[in-house]
PDB file of C-alpha atoms and ligand atoms in Angstrom:
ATOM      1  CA  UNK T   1     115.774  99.136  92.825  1.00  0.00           C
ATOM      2  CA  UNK T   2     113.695  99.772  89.684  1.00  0.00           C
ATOM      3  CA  UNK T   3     109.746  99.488  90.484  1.00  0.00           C
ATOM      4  CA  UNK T   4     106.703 100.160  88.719  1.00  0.00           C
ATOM      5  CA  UNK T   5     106.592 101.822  85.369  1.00  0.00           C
ATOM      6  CA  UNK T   6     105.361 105.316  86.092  1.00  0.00           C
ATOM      7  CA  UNK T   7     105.138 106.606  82.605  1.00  0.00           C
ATOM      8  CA  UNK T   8     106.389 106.771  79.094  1.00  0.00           C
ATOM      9  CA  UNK T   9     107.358 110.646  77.693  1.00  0.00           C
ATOM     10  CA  UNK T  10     106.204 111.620  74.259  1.00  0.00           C
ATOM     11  CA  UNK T  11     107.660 114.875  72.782  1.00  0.00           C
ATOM     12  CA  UNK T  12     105.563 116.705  70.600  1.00  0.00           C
ATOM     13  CA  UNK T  13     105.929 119.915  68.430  1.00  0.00           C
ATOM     14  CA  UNK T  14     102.261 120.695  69.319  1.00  0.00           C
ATOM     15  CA  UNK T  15     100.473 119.409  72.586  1.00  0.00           C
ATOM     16  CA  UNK T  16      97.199 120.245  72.018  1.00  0.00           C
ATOM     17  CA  UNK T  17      97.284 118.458  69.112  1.00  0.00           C
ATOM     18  CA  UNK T  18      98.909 115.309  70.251  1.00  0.00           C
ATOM     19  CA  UNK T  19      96.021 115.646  73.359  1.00  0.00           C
ATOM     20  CA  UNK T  20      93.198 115.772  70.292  1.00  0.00           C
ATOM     21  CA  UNK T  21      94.875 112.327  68.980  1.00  0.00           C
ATOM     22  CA  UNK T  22      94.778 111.238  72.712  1.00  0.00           C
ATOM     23  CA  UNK T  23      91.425 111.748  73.303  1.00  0.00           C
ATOM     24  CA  UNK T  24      89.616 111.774  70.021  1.00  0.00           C
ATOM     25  CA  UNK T  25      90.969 108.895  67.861  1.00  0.00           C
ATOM     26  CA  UNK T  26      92.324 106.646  70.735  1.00  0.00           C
ATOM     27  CA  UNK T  27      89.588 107.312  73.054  1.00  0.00           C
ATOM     28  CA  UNK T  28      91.882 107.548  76.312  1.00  0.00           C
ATOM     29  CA  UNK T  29      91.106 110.061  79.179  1.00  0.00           C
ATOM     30  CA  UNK T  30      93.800 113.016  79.088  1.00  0.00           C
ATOM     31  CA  UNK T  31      94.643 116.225  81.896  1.00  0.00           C
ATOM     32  CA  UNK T  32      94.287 119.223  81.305  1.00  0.00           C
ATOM     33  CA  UNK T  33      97.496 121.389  80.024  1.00  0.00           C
ATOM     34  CA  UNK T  34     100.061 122.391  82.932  1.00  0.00           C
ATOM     35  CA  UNK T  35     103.239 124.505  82.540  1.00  0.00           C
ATOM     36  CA  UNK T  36     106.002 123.241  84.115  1.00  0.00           C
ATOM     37  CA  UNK T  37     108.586 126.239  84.238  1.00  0.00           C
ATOM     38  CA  UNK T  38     110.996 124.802  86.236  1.00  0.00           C
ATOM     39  CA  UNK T  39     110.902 121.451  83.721  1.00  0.00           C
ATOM     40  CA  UNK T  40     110.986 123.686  80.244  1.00  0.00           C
ATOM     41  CA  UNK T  41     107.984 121.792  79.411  1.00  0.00           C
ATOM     42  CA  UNK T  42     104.328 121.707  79.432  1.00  0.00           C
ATOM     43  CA  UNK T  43     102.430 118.830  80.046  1.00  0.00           C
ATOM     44  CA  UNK T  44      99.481 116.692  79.407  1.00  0.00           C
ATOM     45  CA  UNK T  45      99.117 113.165  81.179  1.00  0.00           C
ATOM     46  CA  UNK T  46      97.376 110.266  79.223  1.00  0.00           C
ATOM     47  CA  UNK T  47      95.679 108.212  82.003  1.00  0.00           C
ATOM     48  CA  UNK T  48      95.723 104.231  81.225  1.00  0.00           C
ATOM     49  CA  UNK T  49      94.760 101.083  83.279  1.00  0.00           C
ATOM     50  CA  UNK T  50      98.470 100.285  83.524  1.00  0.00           C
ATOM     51  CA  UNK T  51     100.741 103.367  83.530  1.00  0.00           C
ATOM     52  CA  UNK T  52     100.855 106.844  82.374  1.00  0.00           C
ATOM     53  CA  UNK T  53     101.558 108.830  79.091  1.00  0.00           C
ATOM     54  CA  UNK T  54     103.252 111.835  79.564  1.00  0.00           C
ATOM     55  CA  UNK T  55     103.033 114.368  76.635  1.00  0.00           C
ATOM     56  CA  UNK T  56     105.707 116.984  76.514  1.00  0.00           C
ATOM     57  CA  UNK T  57     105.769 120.353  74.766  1.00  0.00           C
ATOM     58  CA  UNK T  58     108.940 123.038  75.143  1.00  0.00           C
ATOM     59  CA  UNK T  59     107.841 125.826  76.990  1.00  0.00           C
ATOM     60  CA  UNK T  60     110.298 128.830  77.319  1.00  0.00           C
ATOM     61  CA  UNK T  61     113.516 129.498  75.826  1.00  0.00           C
ATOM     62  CA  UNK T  62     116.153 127.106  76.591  1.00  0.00           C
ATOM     63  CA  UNK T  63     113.854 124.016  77.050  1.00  0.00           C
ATOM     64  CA  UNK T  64     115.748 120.273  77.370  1.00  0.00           C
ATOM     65  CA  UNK T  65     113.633 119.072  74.756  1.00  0.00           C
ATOM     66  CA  UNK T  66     114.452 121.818  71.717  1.00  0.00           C
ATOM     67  CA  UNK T  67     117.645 119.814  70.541  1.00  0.00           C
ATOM     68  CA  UNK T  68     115.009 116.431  70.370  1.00  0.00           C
ATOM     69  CA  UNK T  69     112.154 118.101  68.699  1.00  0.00           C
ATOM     70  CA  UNK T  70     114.486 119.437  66.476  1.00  0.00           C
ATOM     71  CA  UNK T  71     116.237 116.142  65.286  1.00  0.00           C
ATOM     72  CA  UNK T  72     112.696 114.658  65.686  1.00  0.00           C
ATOM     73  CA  UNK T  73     110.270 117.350  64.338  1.00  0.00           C
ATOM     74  CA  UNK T  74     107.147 115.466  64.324  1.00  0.00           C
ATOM     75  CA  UNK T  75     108.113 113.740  67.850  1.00  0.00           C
ATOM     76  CA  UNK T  76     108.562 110.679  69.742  1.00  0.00           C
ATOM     77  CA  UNK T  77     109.466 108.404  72.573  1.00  0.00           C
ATOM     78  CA  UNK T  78     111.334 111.009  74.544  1.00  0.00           C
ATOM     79  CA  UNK T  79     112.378 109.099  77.885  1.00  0.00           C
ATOM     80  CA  UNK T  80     110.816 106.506  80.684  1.00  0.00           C
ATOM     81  CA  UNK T  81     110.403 106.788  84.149  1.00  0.00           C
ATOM     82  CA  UNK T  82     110.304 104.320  86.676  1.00  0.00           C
ATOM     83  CA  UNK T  83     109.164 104.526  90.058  1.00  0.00           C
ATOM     84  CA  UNK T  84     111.788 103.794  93.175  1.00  0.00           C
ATOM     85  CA  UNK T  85     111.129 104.049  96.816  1.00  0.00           C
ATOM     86  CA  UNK T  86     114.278 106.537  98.076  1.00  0.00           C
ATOM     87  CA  UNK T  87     115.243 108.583  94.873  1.00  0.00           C
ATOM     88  CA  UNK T  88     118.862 110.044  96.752  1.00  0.00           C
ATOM     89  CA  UNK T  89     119.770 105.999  98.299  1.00  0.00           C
ATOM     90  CA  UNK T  90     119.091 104.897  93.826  1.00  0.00           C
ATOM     91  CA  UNK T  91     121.357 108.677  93.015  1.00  0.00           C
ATOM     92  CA  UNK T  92     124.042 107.339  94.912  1.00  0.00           C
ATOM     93  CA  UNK T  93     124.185 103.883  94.558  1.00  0.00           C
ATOM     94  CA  UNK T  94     123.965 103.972  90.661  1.00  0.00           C
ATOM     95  CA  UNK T  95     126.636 107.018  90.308  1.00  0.00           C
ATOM     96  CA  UNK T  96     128.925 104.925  92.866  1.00  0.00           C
ATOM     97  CA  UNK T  97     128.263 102.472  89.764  1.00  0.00           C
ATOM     98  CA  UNK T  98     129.775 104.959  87.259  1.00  0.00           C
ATOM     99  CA  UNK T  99     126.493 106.251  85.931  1.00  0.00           C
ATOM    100  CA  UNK T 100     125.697 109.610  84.938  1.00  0.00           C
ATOM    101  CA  UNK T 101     123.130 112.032  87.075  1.00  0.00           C
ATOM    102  CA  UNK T 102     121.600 115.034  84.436  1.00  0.00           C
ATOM    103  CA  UNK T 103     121.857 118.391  85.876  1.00  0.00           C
ATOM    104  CA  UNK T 104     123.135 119.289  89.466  1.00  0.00           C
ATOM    105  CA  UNK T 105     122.189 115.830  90.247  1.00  0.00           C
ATOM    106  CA  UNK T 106     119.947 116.473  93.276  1.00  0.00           C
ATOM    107  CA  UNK T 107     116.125 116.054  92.722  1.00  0.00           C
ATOM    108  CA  UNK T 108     113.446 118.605  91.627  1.00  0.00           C
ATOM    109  CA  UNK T 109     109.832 118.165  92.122  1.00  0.00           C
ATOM    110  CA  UNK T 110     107.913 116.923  89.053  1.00  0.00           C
ATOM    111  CA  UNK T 111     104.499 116.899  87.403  1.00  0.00           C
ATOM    112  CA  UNK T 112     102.975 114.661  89.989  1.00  0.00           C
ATOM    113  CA  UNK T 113     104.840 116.460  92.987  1.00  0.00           C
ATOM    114  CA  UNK T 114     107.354 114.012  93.743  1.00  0.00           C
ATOM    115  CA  UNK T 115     111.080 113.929  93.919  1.00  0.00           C
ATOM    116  CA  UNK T 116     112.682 113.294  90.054  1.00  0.00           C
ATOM    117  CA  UNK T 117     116.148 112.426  88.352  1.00  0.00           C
ATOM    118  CA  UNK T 118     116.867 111.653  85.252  1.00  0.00           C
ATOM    119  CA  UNK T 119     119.894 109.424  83.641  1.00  0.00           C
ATOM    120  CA  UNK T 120     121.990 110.078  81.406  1.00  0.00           C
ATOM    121  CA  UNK T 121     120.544 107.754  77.996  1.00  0.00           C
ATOM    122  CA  UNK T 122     124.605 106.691  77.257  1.00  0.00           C
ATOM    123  CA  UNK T 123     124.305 105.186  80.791  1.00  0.00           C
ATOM    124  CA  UNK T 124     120.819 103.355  79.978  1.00  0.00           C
ATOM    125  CA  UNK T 125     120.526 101.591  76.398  1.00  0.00           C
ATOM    126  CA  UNK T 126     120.436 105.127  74.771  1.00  0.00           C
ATOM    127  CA  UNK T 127     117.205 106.183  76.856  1.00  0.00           C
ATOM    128  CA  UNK T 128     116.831 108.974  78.875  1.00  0.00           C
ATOM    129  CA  UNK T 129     115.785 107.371  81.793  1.00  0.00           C
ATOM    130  CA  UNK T 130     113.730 109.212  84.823  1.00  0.00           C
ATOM    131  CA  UNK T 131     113.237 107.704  88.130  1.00  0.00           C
ATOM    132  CA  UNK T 132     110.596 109.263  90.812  1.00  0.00           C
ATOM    133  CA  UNK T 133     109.836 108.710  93.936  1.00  0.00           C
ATOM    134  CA  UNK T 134     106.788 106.832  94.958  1.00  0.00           C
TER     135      UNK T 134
HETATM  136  C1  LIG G 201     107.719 118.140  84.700  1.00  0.00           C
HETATM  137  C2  LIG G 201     108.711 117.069  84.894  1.00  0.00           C
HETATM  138  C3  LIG G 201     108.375 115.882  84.033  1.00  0.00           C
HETATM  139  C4  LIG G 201     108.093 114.678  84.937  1.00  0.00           C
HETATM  140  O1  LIG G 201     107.937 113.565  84.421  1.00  0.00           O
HETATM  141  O2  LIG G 201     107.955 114.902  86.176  1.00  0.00           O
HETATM  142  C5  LIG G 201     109.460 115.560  83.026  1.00  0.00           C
HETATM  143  O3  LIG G 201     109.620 114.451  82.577  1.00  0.00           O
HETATM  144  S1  LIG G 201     110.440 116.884  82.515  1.00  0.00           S
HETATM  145  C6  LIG G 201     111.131 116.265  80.941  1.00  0.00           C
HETATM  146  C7  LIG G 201     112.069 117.270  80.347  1.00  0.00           C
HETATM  147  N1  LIG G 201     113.315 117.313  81.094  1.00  0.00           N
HETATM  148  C8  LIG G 201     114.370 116.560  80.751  1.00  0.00           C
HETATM  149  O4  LIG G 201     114.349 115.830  79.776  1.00  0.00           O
HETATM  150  C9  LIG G 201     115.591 116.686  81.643  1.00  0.00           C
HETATM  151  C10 LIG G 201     116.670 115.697  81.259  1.00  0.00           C
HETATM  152  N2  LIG G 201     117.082 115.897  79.877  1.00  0.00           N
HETATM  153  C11 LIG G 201     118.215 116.599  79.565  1.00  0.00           C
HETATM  154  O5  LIG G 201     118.935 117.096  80.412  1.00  0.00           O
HETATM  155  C12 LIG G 201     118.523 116.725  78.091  1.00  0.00           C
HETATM  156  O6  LIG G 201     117.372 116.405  77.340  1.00  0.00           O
HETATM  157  C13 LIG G 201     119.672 115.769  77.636  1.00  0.00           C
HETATM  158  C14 LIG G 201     120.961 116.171  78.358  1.00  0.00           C
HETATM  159  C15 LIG G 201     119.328 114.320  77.904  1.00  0.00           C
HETATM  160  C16 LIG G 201     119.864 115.929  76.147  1.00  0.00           C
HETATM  161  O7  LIG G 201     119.975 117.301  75.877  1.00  0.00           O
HETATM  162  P1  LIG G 201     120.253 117.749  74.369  1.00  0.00           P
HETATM  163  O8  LIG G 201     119.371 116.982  73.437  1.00  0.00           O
HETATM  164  O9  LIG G 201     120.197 119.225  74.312  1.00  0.00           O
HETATM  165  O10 LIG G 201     121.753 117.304  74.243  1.00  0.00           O
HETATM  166  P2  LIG G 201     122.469 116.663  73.014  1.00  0.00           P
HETATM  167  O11 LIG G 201     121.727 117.001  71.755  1.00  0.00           O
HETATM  168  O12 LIG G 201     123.904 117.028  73.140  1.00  0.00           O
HETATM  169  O13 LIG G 201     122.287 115.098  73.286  1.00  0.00           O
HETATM  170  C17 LIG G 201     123.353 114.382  73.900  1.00  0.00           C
HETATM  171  C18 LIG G 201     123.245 112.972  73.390  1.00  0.00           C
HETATM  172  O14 LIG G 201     122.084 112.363  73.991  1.00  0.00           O
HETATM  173  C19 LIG G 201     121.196 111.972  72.960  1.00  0.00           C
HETATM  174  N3  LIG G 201     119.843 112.241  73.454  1.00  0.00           N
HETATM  175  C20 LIG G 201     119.294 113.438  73.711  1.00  0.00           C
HETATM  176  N4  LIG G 201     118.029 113.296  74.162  1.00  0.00           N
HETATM  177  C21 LIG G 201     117.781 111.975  74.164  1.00  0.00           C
HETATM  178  C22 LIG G 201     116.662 111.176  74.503  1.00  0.00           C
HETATM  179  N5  LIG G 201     115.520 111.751  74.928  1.00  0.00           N
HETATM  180  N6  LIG G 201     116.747 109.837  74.399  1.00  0.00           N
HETATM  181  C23 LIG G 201     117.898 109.264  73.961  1.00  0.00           C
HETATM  182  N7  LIG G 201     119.031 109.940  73.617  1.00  0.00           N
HETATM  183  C24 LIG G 201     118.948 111.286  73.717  1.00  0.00           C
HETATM  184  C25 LIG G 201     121.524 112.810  71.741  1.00  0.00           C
HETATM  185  O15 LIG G 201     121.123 112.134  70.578  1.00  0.00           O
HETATM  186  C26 LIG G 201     123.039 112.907  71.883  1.00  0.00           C
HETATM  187  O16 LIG G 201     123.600 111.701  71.448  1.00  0.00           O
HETATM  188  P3  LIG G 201     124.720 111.734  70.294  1.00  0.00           P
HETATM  189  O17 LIG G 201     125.016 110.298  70.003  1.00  0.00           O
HETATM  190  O18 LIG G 201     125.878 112.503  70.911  1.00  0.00           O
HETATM  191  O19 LIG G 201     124.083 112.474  69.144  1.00  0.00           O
HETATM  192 CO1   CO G 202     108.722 112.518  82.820  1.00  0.00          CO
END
């Protein structure tokens, strides 16, 4: 089911900062900034040879990542995503399996325009788990 590793979420209480470490003293080639209302999130992407970083900010009031950033103040590893090739055919064969679909459980349309889900991370080795469509 599971396919390539599309990126690995970092939650930070400041994103331009985190995009200055990024850039600056790891050298790696970062986006630009992008609100993502319908996410609660802003975010930057880390480009690498292999996969992606995603840097994630809370943007607006009721954003899924407060609770994190405020059990983890200066950040961290915030979820994974994995790539699959029919997001609804993974949705239903993995809650037929018992597991837990976050919100209304059908997809929304993510930073990179495609389909997204996320698991619940009681369901996945404590880690908020994301699959998209590719
Ligand atoms: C623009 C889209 C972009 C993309 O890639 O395309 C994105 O990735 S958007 C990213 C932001 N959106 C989301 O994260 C949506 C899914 N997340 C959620 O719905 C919430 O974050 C949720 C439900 C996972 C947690 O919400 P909250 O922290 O408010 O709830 P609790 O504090 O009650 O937590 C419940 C339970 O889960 C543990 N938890 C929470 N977050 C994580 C995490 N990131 N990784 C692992 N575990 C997590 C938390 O500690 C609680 O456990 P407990 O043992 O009960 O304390
Ligand atoms: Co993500």
């Amino acid at each position: 089911m599971i396919g390539r590793l599309n990126h690995v979420a970092i939650a930070v209480p400041d994103i331009q900062a985190a995009t200055a470490v990024y850039r600056e003293q790891l050298g790696a080639a970062v986006s630009e900034a992008v609100e993502q209302p319908d996410h609660g999130v802003t975010t930057v992407f880390v480009e690498l040879p292999n996969t992606k970083i995603e840097l994630l900010e809370p943007l607006g009031e009721d954003s899924p990542i407060a609770n994190y950033l405020a059990k983890n103040p200066v950040g961290g590893i915030h979820h994974i995503c994995y790539e699959v090739p029919d997001i609804r055919a993974a949705r239903d064969t993995l809650v037929a399996a018992g597991a837990r679909v976050l919100g209304d459980g059908e997809p929304k349309i993510g930073a990179h325009g495609k389909p997204v889900l996320f698991l619940h991370p009681k369901d996945f080795c404590g880690t908020l788990t994301e699959l998209e469509e590719a």
